[in-house]
Amino acid sequence: MTSAAYGRGMDRLAGLPNDVAGALRVAPAEEKAQLELALQWTDLEGAPARVAERVRVRVLTWDPLGWMGERAAGLAAAVQGSGSGYSITLFVGAWALDHPVTGTVAGDLGALATSIVKVGAVNEAHLVSGDYADLAGENLAAPLLGAVALDDTAAAPAVALVAGWRPIDEPTVLLVVEAELGSIDVDLTPRPLSAPDAPAPGCPACRGDAFSVPFALGHARPAMCPPHRAEALAEMARVTLQAERANPDGWEAFCHAAADLLPAPHIPYPIRDRYLDSVEGPSEAHTPELLGEQAEALLALLDWARTPERLAAGMWDLGWRPMDGGSQDNPEFEDEAHDVAYRLGSAGEFDLAARVVDALVPVMPDSAANLHGELAAQLAEAGHLDAARERIAAALADPSADLMTEIYAGEVSAAGGELDEAERRYRAALARARRDGDSMFENDLLWHLVELLQDDDDRADEVVELVAARDRAHARQYEPAEPVTFRSSDVPFGRKVGRNEPCPCGSGKKFKQCHGRS
């Protein structure tokens, strides 16, 4: 029987006790939470029975290593301890249990745990000695989740609730990272610093508080007295250096994941994975179907985000936030999202483009005017003048309106035959660009004026002057601090910079995301 046939028409929570089923139904998908379960088999003997007694399950709503890419439903099987005290923890993604492969949550948990029992029984001696994790890391022992059989031949264990939903903590993150990347030489057990001869008022270390190193100790350090601040810094440096020497990749991954334990919502994985799948592959030549799917995936993400703060928190889940955090800017996402709106408009998919723009504006308020304006220019070029005028009015009324918005407004006016209004806007914006010393916008605005006036024979002399001014403005954009030799592949002299081309300032961003939005 195939897993698809096995799962058809089944209740995914069938066979679970009421408390377990109830807890899974209310899984806090936006929180970083864990649920602890126990499994019990009634038909095992010998080594399989002994290993089975050591297995526990933690269902996670958040994958500490999710920023590294999609991973299996059985996120990890981590071994702790040795001798009679060793234990095995199976980590499972709650989002995967929404659509169990076998058809039921009990079946999926049973398949994963049965693999652990089978492999563990063969390697029981290594589990007891504490050598199993090192051997598995060197491919000298089979992985505990390497014998998963998704069928209905194995007897599923009974499932019991051990602890309800609670926050994922640093030790849990460490277990998941070590199961994936090997042992990290760090002890997260909270411990106090030295006892002072004369306690300082208000110092948590003088008070005898215990701290996990390095993160909890680092958070508490500013409130400490000077001697304890120095001791804390030395202890943090010792632990960090020790861990980096033992497992640099594992330590870096642990620091990245632990930093994301700060209280913040995270993107539910079905939304996250759909969006990441949609942006993989070529972005310039999507078929209409793929472009539509990318737009719908983006809309689902934006519906979740709703605010810039939630979007910024979600960048960790997309793997698009620097490890040092701090900045609320999300240039990679904003560039991708803006490009979806632009390509929809270019393809004439204006209804969908409008939905994307209207969903982007609340989470990208600094780009609101130019999102509206770009769509307005595309609508006007396609002859949808009423819609274009409504959209450009929204752009001009937005606090983020800038010189780029004025250019879009001029394009809408020109497309509607309002040539005097277009010229007025271009010249007013040109005066502002010159006042601000922005040669890039000066060049772009002069280009628009040349295009607008070049067919008017009565203004031929004026057009010649505008072309000369445009070329001078373009030259100022590329004035080097030191003499350079331009290659033939550089931007041709005097050419208008396309909004989706790299910004000539050298930032690495597209023009519309750099000087095109300033």
Short mmCIF file of C-alpha atoms in Angstrom, two decimals:
data_model
loop_
_atom_site.label_atom_id
_atom_site.label_comp_id
_atom_site.label_asym_id
_atom_site.label_seq_id
_atom_site.Cartn_x
_atom_site.Cartn_y
_atom_site.Cartn_z
CA MET A 1 0.00 0.00 0.00
CA THR A 2 1.47 3.37 -0.97
CA SER A 3 1.63 6.22 1.51
CA ALA A 4 -0.72 8.29 -0.70
CA ALA A 5 -3.34 5.56 -0.72
CA TYR A 6 -2.78 4.91 2.96
CA GLY A 7 -3.45 8.57 3.84
CA ARG A 8 -6.48 9.17 1.65
CA GLY A 9 -9.56 10.26 3.58
CA MET A 10 -8.05 9.78 7.03
CA ASP A 11 -8.29 12.12 10.02
CA ARG A 12 -4.68 13.18 10.63
CA LEU A 13 -5.19 13.13 14.42
CA ALA A 14 -6.82 9.69 14.51
CA GLY A 15 -5.39 7.40 17.16
CA LEU A 16 -4.06 10.18 19.38
CA PRO A 17 -5.23 10.84 22.95
CA ASN A 18 -7.53 13.84 23.29
CA ASP A 19 -4.92 16.01 25.05
CA VAL A 20 -2.30 15.37 22.36
CA ALA A 21 -4.78 15.98 19.52
CA GLY A 22 -6.04 19.14 21.22
CA ALA A 23 -2.52 20.50 21.66
CA LEU A 24 -1.65 19.87 18.00
CA ARG A 25 -4.83 21.58 16.83
CA VAL A 26 -3.80 24.82 18.56
CA ALA A 27 -0.11 24.78 17.64
CA PRO A 28 1.12 28.43 17.90
CA ALA A 29 2.44 28.62 14.34
CA GLU A 30 3.85 32.17 14.66
CA GLU A 31 5.66 31.50 17.95
CA LYS A 32 8.89 29.65 18.58
CA ALA A 33 7.36 26.90 20.69
CA GLN A 34 7.82 23.21 21.47
CA LEU A 35 5.54 20.41 22.61
CA GLU A 36 6.98 17.34 24.36
CA LEU A 37 5.54 13.87 23.76
CA ALA A 38 6.41 10.35 24.91
CA LEU A 39 6.07 7.14 22.87
CA GLN A 40 5.42 3.65 24.18
CA TRP A 41 5.56 0.30 22.38
CA THR A 42 4.04 -2.85 23.87
CA ASP A 43 5.60 -5.46 21.57
CA LEU A 44 9.35 -4.79 21.88
CA GLU A 45 11.97 -6.83 23.71
CA GLY A 46 15.71 -6.71 24.27
CA ALA A 47 17.76 -3.91 22.72
CA PRO A 48 14.83 -2.36 20.79
CA ALA A 49 12.83 -2.12 24.01
CA ARG A 50 15.75 -0.55 25.89
CA VAL A 51 16.34 2.03 23.15
CA ALA A 52 12.60 2.77 22.89
CA GLU A 53 12.53 3.70 26.58
CA ARG A 54 15.05 6.47 25.85
CA VAL A 55 13.12 8.13 23.01
CA ARG A 56 11.26 11.40 23.48
CA VAL A 57 9.62 13.62 20.87
CA ARG A 58 9.57 17.38 20.66
CA VAL A 59 7.28 18.99 18.10
CA LEU A 60 8.65 22.40 17.06
CA THR A 61 6.76 25.25 15.42
CA TRP A 62 10.10 26.80 14.36
CA ASP A 63 13.20 25.19 12.88
CA PRO A 64 16.40 26.66 14.39
CA LEU A 65 18.18 25.80 11.15
CA GLY A 66 15.34 26.74 8.83
CA TRP A 67 17.33 29.69 7.48
CA MET A 68 19.68 27.13 5.91
CA GLY A 69 16.88 25.87 3.61
CA GLU A 70 14.01 23.40 3.61
CA ARG A 71 14.52 20.30 5.72
CA ALA A 72 12.68 17.06 6.32
CA ALA A 73 9.74 16.68 8.69
CA GLY A 74 12.00 14.72 11.01
CA LEU A 75 14.28 17.67 11.68
CA ALA A 76 16.80 15.86 13.86
CA ALA A 77 17.45 12.96 16.21
CA ALA A 78 19.79 14.12 18.94
CA VAL A 79 21.62 11.87 21.40
CA GLN A 80 22.53 13.16 24.86
CA GLY A 81 24.56 11.58 27.62
CA SER A 82 25.96 8.08 27.98
CA GLY A 83 25.73 5.01 30.17
CA SER A 84 22.35 4.38 31.76
CA GLY A 85 21.46 8.06 31.43
CA TYR A 86 21.62 8.54 27.67
CA SER A 87 18.53 9.82 25.86
CA ILE A 88 17.38 10.34 22.27
CA THR A 89 15.23 13.28 21.26
CA LEU A 90 13.32 13.27 17.99
CA PHE A 91 12.56 16.78 16.72
CA VAL A 92 9.62 17.05 14.33
CA GLY A 93 8.23 20.10 12.51
CA ALA A 94 4.65 20.95 13.49
CA TRP A 95 4.00 22.29 9.97
CA ALA A 96 4.83 18.86 8.51
CA LEU A 97 2.29 17.22 10.81
CA ASP A 98 -0.46 19.30 9.19
CA HIS A 99 -0.09 16.99 6.18
CA PRO A 100 1.31 13.66 7.45
CA VAL A 101 2.83 11.45 4.77
CA THR A 102 1.27 8.29 6.18
CA GLY A 103 -2.08 10.01 6.59
CA THR A 104 -1.96 10.38 10.37
CA VAL A 105 0.30 12.14 12.84
CA ALA A 106 0.54 8.92 14.85
CA GLY A 107 1.70 7.09 11.72
CA ASP A 108 4.38 9.66 10.89
CA LEU A 109 5.66 9.79 14.47
CA GLY A 110 5.68 6.01 14.59
CA ALA A 111 7.64 5.72 11.33
CA LEU A 112 10.29 8.20 12.47
CA ALA A 113 10.58 6.77 15.96
CA THR A 114 10.65 3.17 14.71
CA SER A 115 13.69 4.07 12.60
CA ILE A 116 15.41 5.39 15.72
CA VAL A 117 14.60 2.18 17.61
CA LYS A 118 15.82 -0.09 14.81
CA VAL A 119 19.08 1.77 14.18
CA GLY A 120 19.62 2.43 17.87
CA ALA A 121 19.25 -1.25 18.76
CA VAL A 122 22.04 -2.15 16.33
CA ASN A 123 24.21 0.61 17.78
CA GLU A 124 23.21 0.22 21.43
CA ALA A 125 26.78 -0.24 22.60
CA HIS A 126 27.81 3.05 20.99
CA LEU A 127 24.81 4.83 22.50
CA VAL A 128 25.72 3.59 25.96
CA SER A 129 29.40 4.48 25.55
CA GLY A 130 28.55 7.95 24.24
CA ASP A 131 30.45 7.39 20.99
CA TYR A 132 27.45 7.16 18.67
CA ALA A 133 27.19 10.86 17.72
CA ASP A 134 30.88 11.06 16.75
CA LEU A 135 30.68 7.82 14.75
CA ALA A 136 27.56 8.95 12.93
CA GLY A 137 29.18 12.30 12.20
CA GLU A 138 32.06 10.48 10.51
CA ASN A 139 29.65 8.17 8.62
CA LEU A 140 30.87 5.18 10.64
CA ALA A 141 27.39 4.50 12.04
CA ALA A 142 23.99 4.66 10.36
CA PRO A 143 21.89 7.80 11.01
CA LEU A 144 19.05 7.22 13.44
CA LEU A 145 16.49 8.48 10.89
CA GLY A 146 18.00 6.45 8.06
CA ALA A 147 15.57 3.52 8.24
CA VAL A 148 12.23 5.32 7.94
CA ALA A 149 9.56 3.14 6.27
CA LEU A 150 6.38 5.03 5.43
CA ASP A 151 3.94 2.12 5.31
CA ASP A 152 1.37 0.53 7.57
CA THR A 153 3.28 -2.65 8.41
CA ALA A 154 4.85 -1.50 11.70
CA ALA A 155 2.83 -1.23 14.87
CA ALA A 156 2.54 2.44 15.83
CA PRO A 157 3.54 3.33 19.40
CA ALA A 158 1.13 4.93 21.82
CA VAL A 159 1.60 8.69 22.14
CA ALA A 160 1.34 10.59 25.42
CA LEU A 161 1.60 14.28 26.28
CA VAL A 162 4.55 15.12 28.56
CA ALA A 163 4.49 18.93 28.47
CA GLY A 164 2.33 21.47 26.65
CA TRP A 165 3.51 24.25 24.38
CA ARG A 166 6.36 26.28 25.85
CA PRO A 167 9.06 28.52 24.36
CA ILE A 168 11.99 26.96 22.53
CA ASP A 169 15.12 27.68 24.58
CA GLU A 170 18.86 27.77 23.90
CA PRO A 171 19.49 24.14 25.00
CA THR A 172 16.87 22.97 22.49
CA VAL A 173 18.54 25.00 19.74
CA LEU A 174 21.91 23.54 20.71
CA LEU A 175 20.55 19.98 20.44
CA VAL A 176 19.16 20.58 16.95
CA VAL A 177 22.36 22.23 15.73
CA GLU A 178 24.60 19.52 17.20
CA ALA A 179 22.47 16.79 15.62
CA GLU A 180 23.03 18.46 12.22
CA LEU A 181 26.58 19.85 12.49
CA GLY A 182 28.30 17.88 15.24
CA SER A 183 29.17 18.49 18.87
CA ILE A 184 29.83 22.05 20.04
CA ASP A 185 32.04 22.38 23.09
CA VAL A 186 29.75 24.63 25.10
CA ASP A 187 27.94 24.16 28.41
CA LEU A 188 24.71 26.17 28.68
CA THR A 189 24.12 25.28 32.35
CA PRO A 190 23.49 28.56 34.23
CA ARG A 191 26.19 29.29 36.80
CA PRO A 192 27.14 32.25 39.01
CA LEU A 193 30.23 34.41 38.78
CA SER A 194 32.69 34.85 41.66
CA ALA A 195 31.37 35.89 45.04
CA PRO A 196 32.53 39.45 45.91
CA ASP A 197 33.96 40.56 49.25
CA ALA A 198 31.69 43.64 49.19
CA PRO A 199 28.54 43.16 47.10
CA ALA A 200 27.57 46.12 44.92
CA PRO A 201 23.90 47.21 45.15
CA GLY A 202 21.89 46.29 42.07
CA CYS A 203 24.53 44.03 40.53
CA PRO A 204 22.89 40.71 39.55
CA ALA A 205 26.20 38.87 39.80
CA CYS A 206 26.81 40.18 43.32
CA ARG A 207 23.30 39.02 44.16
CA GLY A 208 24.34 35.47 43.21
CA ASP A 209 22.27 35.11 40.03
CA ALA A 210 23.29 32.31 37.65
CA PHE A 211 23.81 32.92 33.94
CA SER A 212 24.05 30.77 30.86
CA VAL A 213 27.20 31.62 28.88
CA PRO A 214 27.55 33.48 26.61
CA PHE A 215 24.10 34.90 25.77
CA ALA A 216 22.34 35.32 29.13
CA LEU A 217 25.59 36.52 30.64
CA GLY A 218 26.00 39.02 27.83
CA HIS A 219 22.47 40.39 28.33
CA ALA A 220 23.01 40.77 32.09
CA ARG A 221 26.52 42.26 31.87
CA PRO A 222 25.56 45.97 31.47
CA ALA A 223 23.79 45.93 34.87
CA MET A 224 26.81 44.46 36.68
CA CYS A 225 29.41 46.21 38.81
CA PRO A 226 32.76 46.95 37.07
CA PRO A 227 34.65 43.90 38.45
CA HIS A 228 31.87 41.52 37.41
CA ARG A 229 31.54 43.19 34.00
CA ALA A 230 35.21 42.45 33.42
CA GLU A 231 34.86 38.88 34.69
CA ALA A 232 31.78 38.32 32.52
CA LEU A 233 33.60 39.58 29.42
CA ALA A 234 36.54 37.27 30.09
CA GLU A 235 34.21 34.28 30.59
CA MET A 236 32.27 35.05 27.42
CA ALA A 237 35.52 35.29 25.46
CA ARG A 238 36.75 31.98 26.89
CA VAL A 239 33.57 30.11 26.03
CA THR A 240 33.36 31.61 22.54
CA LEU A 241 36.98 30.82 21.70
CA GLN A 242 36.59 27.27 23.01
CA ALA A 243 33.46 26.64 20.93
CA GLU A 244 34.92 28.22 17.78
CA ARG A 245 37.99 26.02 18.01
CA ALA A 246 35.93 22.86 18.56
CA ASN A 247 33.36 23.38 15.78
CA PRO A 248 33.46 26.74 13.93
CA ASP A 249 30.59 25.92 11.56
CA GLY A 250 28.41 24.55 14.34
CA TRP A 251 29.14 27.48 16.62
CA GLU A 252 28.32 30.01 13.91
CA ALA A 253 25.03 28.24 13.15
CA PHE A 254 24.17 28.06 16.84
CA CYS A 255 24.84 31.78 17.33
CA HIS A 256 22.70 32.60 14.30
CA ALA A 257 19.81 30.44 15.53
CA ALA A 258 20.06 31.51 19.18
CA ALA A 259 20.01 35.17 18.14
CA ASP A 260 16.60 34.54 16.56
CA LEU A 261 15.11 33.43 19.88
CA LEU A 262 14.39 37.08 20.64
CA PRO A 263 10.62 37.54 21.03
CA ALA A 264 9.29 38.07 17.51
CA PRO A 265 6.77 36.35 15.25
CA HIS A 266 8.09 34.05 12.57
CA ILE A 267 6.61 33.20 9.20
CA PRO A 268 4.57 29.98 9.29
CA TYR A 269 6.52 27.47 7.23
CA PRO A 270 3.90 26.74 4.57
CA ILE A 271 3.91 30.46 3.68
CA ARG A 272 7.70 30.73 3.94
CA ASP A 273 8.45 27.65 1.85
CA ARG A 274 5.94 28.62 -0.84
CA TYR A 275 7.53 32.05 -1.16
CA LEU A 276 11.11 30.76 -1.26
CA ASP A 277 10.16 28.16 -3.86
CA SER A 278 8.59 30.90 -5.98
CA VAL A 279 11.72 33.07 -6.09
CA GLU A 280 14.14 30.27 -6.98
CA GLY A 281 15.23 29.94 -10.58
CA PRO A 282 15.29 32.55 -13.34
CA SER A 283 13.49 35.78 -12.49
CA GLU A 284 13.56 37.59 -15.82
CA ALA A 285 11.79 35.06 -18.03
CA HIS A 286 8.96 33.59 -15.99
CA THR A 287 6.02 32.20 -17.89
CA PRO A 288 2.70 33.90 -17.01
CA GLU A 289 1.82 30.89 -14.84
CA LEU A 290 5.08 31.07 -12.86
CA LEU A 291 4.84 34.84 -12.53
CA GLY A 292 1.28 34.46 -11.25
CA GLU A 293 2.36 31.87 -8.70
CA GLN A 294 5.21 34.11 -7.57
CA ALA A 295 2.74 36.95 -7.11
CA GLU A 296 0.29 34.81 -5.13
CA ALA A 297 3.10 33.47 -2.93
CA LEU A 298 4.27 37.03 -2.28
CA LEU A 299 0.70 38.11 -1.47
CA ALA A 300 0.35 35.30 1.07
CA LEU A 301 3.57 36.44 2.75
CA LEU A 302 2.48 40.08 2.76
CA ASP A 303 -0.91 39.12 4.20
CA TRP A 304 1.00 37.53 7.08
CA ALA A 305 3.43 40.43 7.51
CA ARG A 306 1.04 43.42 7.46
CA THR A 307 3.58 45.77 9.14
CA PRO A 308 7.25 46.68 8.55
CA GLU A 309 8.13 45.31 11.99
CA ARG A 310 6.65 41.88 11.32
CA LEU A 311 8.28 41.80 7.91
CA ALA A 312 11.66 42.65 9.45
CA ALA A 313 11.23 39.81 11.97
CA GLY A 314 10.38 37.42 9.14
CA MET A 315 13.61 38.15 7.26
CA TRP A 316 15.40 35.71 9.58
CA ASP A 317 13.06 32.97 8.37
CA LEU A 318 13.90 33.80 4.76
CA GLY A 319 17.63 33.73 5.53
CA TRP A 320 17.87 37.37 4.39
CA ARG A 321 18.94 39.11 7.58
CA PRO A 322 22.59 39.64 8.58
CA MET A 323 23.66 37.79 11.71
CA ASP A 324 24.52 41.06 13.44
CA GLY A 325 20.89 42.17 13.09
CA GLY A 326 20.16 45.78 13.92
CA SER A 327 19.08 47.08 10.53
CA GLN A 328 15.40 47.11 9.68
CA ASP A 329 16.19 47.43 5.97
CA ASN A 330 15.46 44.34 3.90
CA PRO A 331 17.00 45.22 0.53
CA GLU A 332 17.04 41.71 -0.91
CA PHE A 333 13.36 41.10 -0.18
CA GLU A 334 12.32 44.62 -1.21
CA ASP A 335 14.16 44.25 -4.50
CA GLU A 336 12.52 40.86 -5.20
CA ALA A 337 9.06 42.10 -4.23
CA HIS A 338 9.35 45.36 -6.19
CA ASP A 339 10.52 43.39 -9.21
CA VAL A 340 7.42 41.15 -9.07
CA ALA A 341 5.18 44.23 -9.24
CA TYR A 342 7.25 45.67 -12.10
CA ARG A 343 7.18 42.47 -14.16
CA LEU A 344 3.44 42.05 -13.64
CA GLY A 345 2.87 45.54 -14.97
CA SER A 346 5.23 44.94 -17.89
CA ALA A 347 3.27 41.79 -18.73
CA GLY A 348 -0.03 43.69 -18.67
CA GLU A 349 -1.26 41.81 -15.58
CA PHE A 350 -2.53 45.04 -14.07
CA ASP A 351 -5.15 43.63 -11.68
CA LEU A 352 -2.58 41.36 -10.06
CA ALA A 353 0.08 44.08 -10.15
CA ALA A 354 -2.32 46.41 -8.30
CA ARG A 355 -2.95 43.75 -5.64
CA VAL A 356 0.78 43.31 -5.13
CA VAL A 357 1.46 47.06 -4.94
CA ASP A 358 -1.41 47.63 -2.50
CA ALA A 359 -0.12 44.80 -0.31
CA LEU A 360 3.49 46.06 -0.44
CA VAL A 361 2.69 49.65 0.55
CA PRO A 362 1.88 48.92 4.26
CA VAL A 363 5.10 46.93 4.77
CA MET A 364 7.36 49.12 2.59
CA PRO A 365 6.06 52.64 3.40
CA ASP A 366 9.28 54.34 2.33
CA SER A 367 8.72 52.97 -1.20
CA ALA A 368 4.97 53.57 -1.33
CA ALA A 369 5.00 56.56 -3.69
CA ASN A 370 7.28 54.92 -6.20
CA LEU A 371 5.39 51.62 -6.08
CA HIS A 372 2.22 53.53 -6.95
CA GLY A 373 4.07 55.70 -9.45
CA GLU A 374 5.75 52.88 -11.33
CA LEU A 375 2.42 51.11 -11.77
CA ALA A 376 0.80 54.39 -12.84
CA ALA A 377 3.40 54.87 -15.58
CA GLN A 378 2.87 51.30 -16.82
CA LEU A 379 -0.90 51.77 -16.85
CA ALA A 380 -0.57 55.04 -18.76
CA GLU A 381 1.76 53.52 -21.33
CA ALA A 382 -0.84 50.78 -21.93
CA GLY A 383 -3.59 53.36 -22.41
CA HIS A 384 -5.38 52.86 -19.07
CA LEU A 385 -5.36 56.58 -18.33
CA ASP A 386 -8.12 56.77 -15.71
CA ALA A 387 -6.50 54.06 -13.61
CA ALA A 388 -3.08 55.65 -14.13
CA ARG A 389 -4.29 59.08 -12.96
CA GLU A 390 -5.91 57.57 -9.86
CA ARG A 391 -2.72 55.69 -9.04
CA ILE A 392 -0.38 58.67 -9.59
CA ALA A 393 -2.61 60.83 -7.39
CA ALA A 394 -2.05 58.31 -4.58
CA ALA A 395 1.69 58.43 -5.26
CA LEU A 396 1.91 62.23 -5.15
CA ALA A 397 -0.15 62.39 -1.95
CA ASP A 398 2.10 59.91 -0.12
CA PRO A 399 4.75 61.25 2.31
CA SER A 400 7.41 59.18 0.51
CA ALA A 401 6.92 61.08 -2.77
CA ASP A 402 10.24 62.27 -4.24
CA LEU A 403 11.85 63.20 -7.53
CA MET A 404 11.20 59.74 -8.95
CA THR A 405 7.51 60.21 -8.20
CA GLU A 406 7.57 63.47 -10.16
CA ILE A 407 9.10 61.63 -13.12
CA TYR A 408 6.31 59.05 -13.01
CA ALA A 409 3.74 61.85 -12.82
CA GLY A 410 5.27 63.48 -15.88
CA GLU A 411 5.16 60.18 -17.76
CA VAL A 412 1.46 59.81 -16.95
CA SER A 413 0.75 63.35 -18.12
CA ALA A 414 2.72 62.83 -21.34
CA ALA A 415 0.91 59.55 -22.09
CA GLY A 416 -2.39 61.36 -21.68
CA GLY A 417 -1.40 64.08 -24.13
CA GLU A 418 -0.97 66.70 -21.37
CA LEU A 419 2.43 67.78 -22.69
CA ASP A 420 2.52 71.18 -20.99
CA GLU A 421 1.77 69.57 -17.61
CA ALA A 422 4.47 66.94 -18.21
CA GLU A 423 7.01 69.63 -19.09
CA ARG A 424 6.06 71.66 -16.04
CA ARG A 425 6.63 68.68 -13.76
CA TYR A 426 9.92 67.72 -15.38
CA ARG A 427 11.28 71.29 -15.17
CA ALA A 428 10.21 71.74 -11.53
CA ALA A 429 11.84 68.44 -10.61
CA LEU A 430 14.95 69.38 -12.64
CA ALA A 431 15.35 72.59 -10.69
CA ARG A 432 15.11 70.62 -7.45
CA ALA A 433 17.66 68.03 -8.62
CA ARG A 434 20.11 70.80 -9.57
CA ARG A 435 19.55 72.52 -6.23
CA ASP A 436 20.31 69.24 -4.44
CA GLY A 437 23.34 68.54 -6.62
CA ASP A 438 21.89 65.21 -7.77
CA SER A 439 23.41 64.74 -11.21
CA MET A 440 21.79 61.32 -11.65
CA PHE A 441 18.25 62.70 -11.43
CA GLU A 442 19.34 65.74 -13.41
CA ASN A 443 20.44 63.42 -16.23
CA ASP A 444 17.21 61.40 -16.08
CA LEU A 445 14.98 64.48 -16.10
CA LEU A 446 16.87 66.05 -18.99
CA TRP A 447 16.44 62.80 -20.89
CA HIS A 448 12.68 62.98 -20.32
CA LEU A 449 12.56 66.59 -21.48
CA VAL A 450 14.49 65.73 -24.66
CA GLU A 451 12.07 62.86 -25.40
CA LEU A 452 9.10 65.14 -24.76
CA LEU A 453 10.27 68.04 -26.95
CA GLN A 454 12.39 66.46 -29.68
CA ASP A 455 9.55 66.24 -32.22
CA ASP A 456 8.70 69.96 -31.90
CA ASP A 457 10.60 71.66 -34.78
CA ASP A 458 9.97 75.08 -33.25
CA ARG A 459 12.01 74.07 -30.20
CA ALA A 460 14.94 72.40 -31.98
CA ASP A 461 17.52 74.83 -30.60
CA GLU A 462 16.21 74.29 -27.08
CA VAL A 463 16.46 70.51 -27.52
CA VAL A 464 20.11 70.88 -28.61
CA GLU A 465 20.83 72.80 -25.39
CA LEU A 466 19.02 70.17 -23.33
CA VAL A 467 21.03 67.36 -24.93
CA ALA A 468 24.28 69.18 -24.13
CA ALA A 469 23.14 69.73 -20.54
CA ARG A 470 22.12 66.09 -20.28
CA ASP A 471 25.54 64.92 -21.43
CA ARG A 472 27.26 67.18 -18.91
CA ALA A 473 25.04 65.83 -16.11
CA HIS A 474 25.79 62.29 -17.19
CA ALA A 475 29.51 62.99 -17.17
CA ARG A 476 29.32 64.32 -13.60
CA GLN A 477 27.82 61.01 -12.47
CA TYR A 478 31.06 59.27 -13.40
CA GLU A 479 33.64 61.83 -12.29
CA PRO A 480 36.26 59.60 -10.64
CA ALA A 481 38.38 60.49 -7.65
CA GLU A 482 41.34 59.16 -9.68
CA PRO A 483 41.77 58.81 -13.45
CA VAL A 484 40.16 55.64 -14.82
CA THR A 485 39.78 54.02 -18.23
CA PHE A 486 36.17 53.22 -19.17
CA ARG A 487 35.57 49.91 -20.93
CA SER A 488 33.18 49.41 -23.79
CA SER A 489 30.94 47.43 -21.44
CA ASP A 490 30.38 50.46 -19.19
CA VAL A 491 27.16 52.48 -19.38
CA PRO A 492 27.22 54.31 -22.74
CA PHE A 493 27.76 58.04 -22.43
CA GLY A 494 24.53 60.00 -22.25
CA ARG A 495 22.18 57.01 -22.04
CA LYS A 496 19.24 57.07 -19.63
CA VAL A 497 19.65 54.61 -16.75
CA GLY A 498 16.97 51.91 -16.75
CA ARG A 499 15.10 51.51 -13.48
CA ASN A 500 15.91 47.81 -13.28
CA GLU A 501 19.58 48.22 -14.20
CA PRO A 502 22.40 48.35 -11.63
CA CYS A 503 22.68 51.82 -10.13
CA PRO A 504 25.69 53.62 -11.62
CA CYS A 505 26.70 54.80 -8.16
CA GLY A 506 28.22 51.36 -7.60
CA SER A 507 26.04 50.30 -4.66
CA GLY A 508 25.15 46.97 -6.28
CA LYS A 509 21.42 47.74 -6.05
CA LYS A 510 19.07 48.33 -8.93
CA PHE A 511 18.62 52.00 -9.84
CA LYS A 512 14.99 52.07 -8.67
CA GLN A 513 16.07 50.71 -5.27
CA CYS A 514 18.96 53.17 -4.90
CA HIS A 515 19.15 56.64 -6.43
CA GLY A 516 15.86 55.91 -8.14
CA ARG A 517 14.09 55.98 -4.78
CA SER A 518 16.10 58.67 -2.97
#
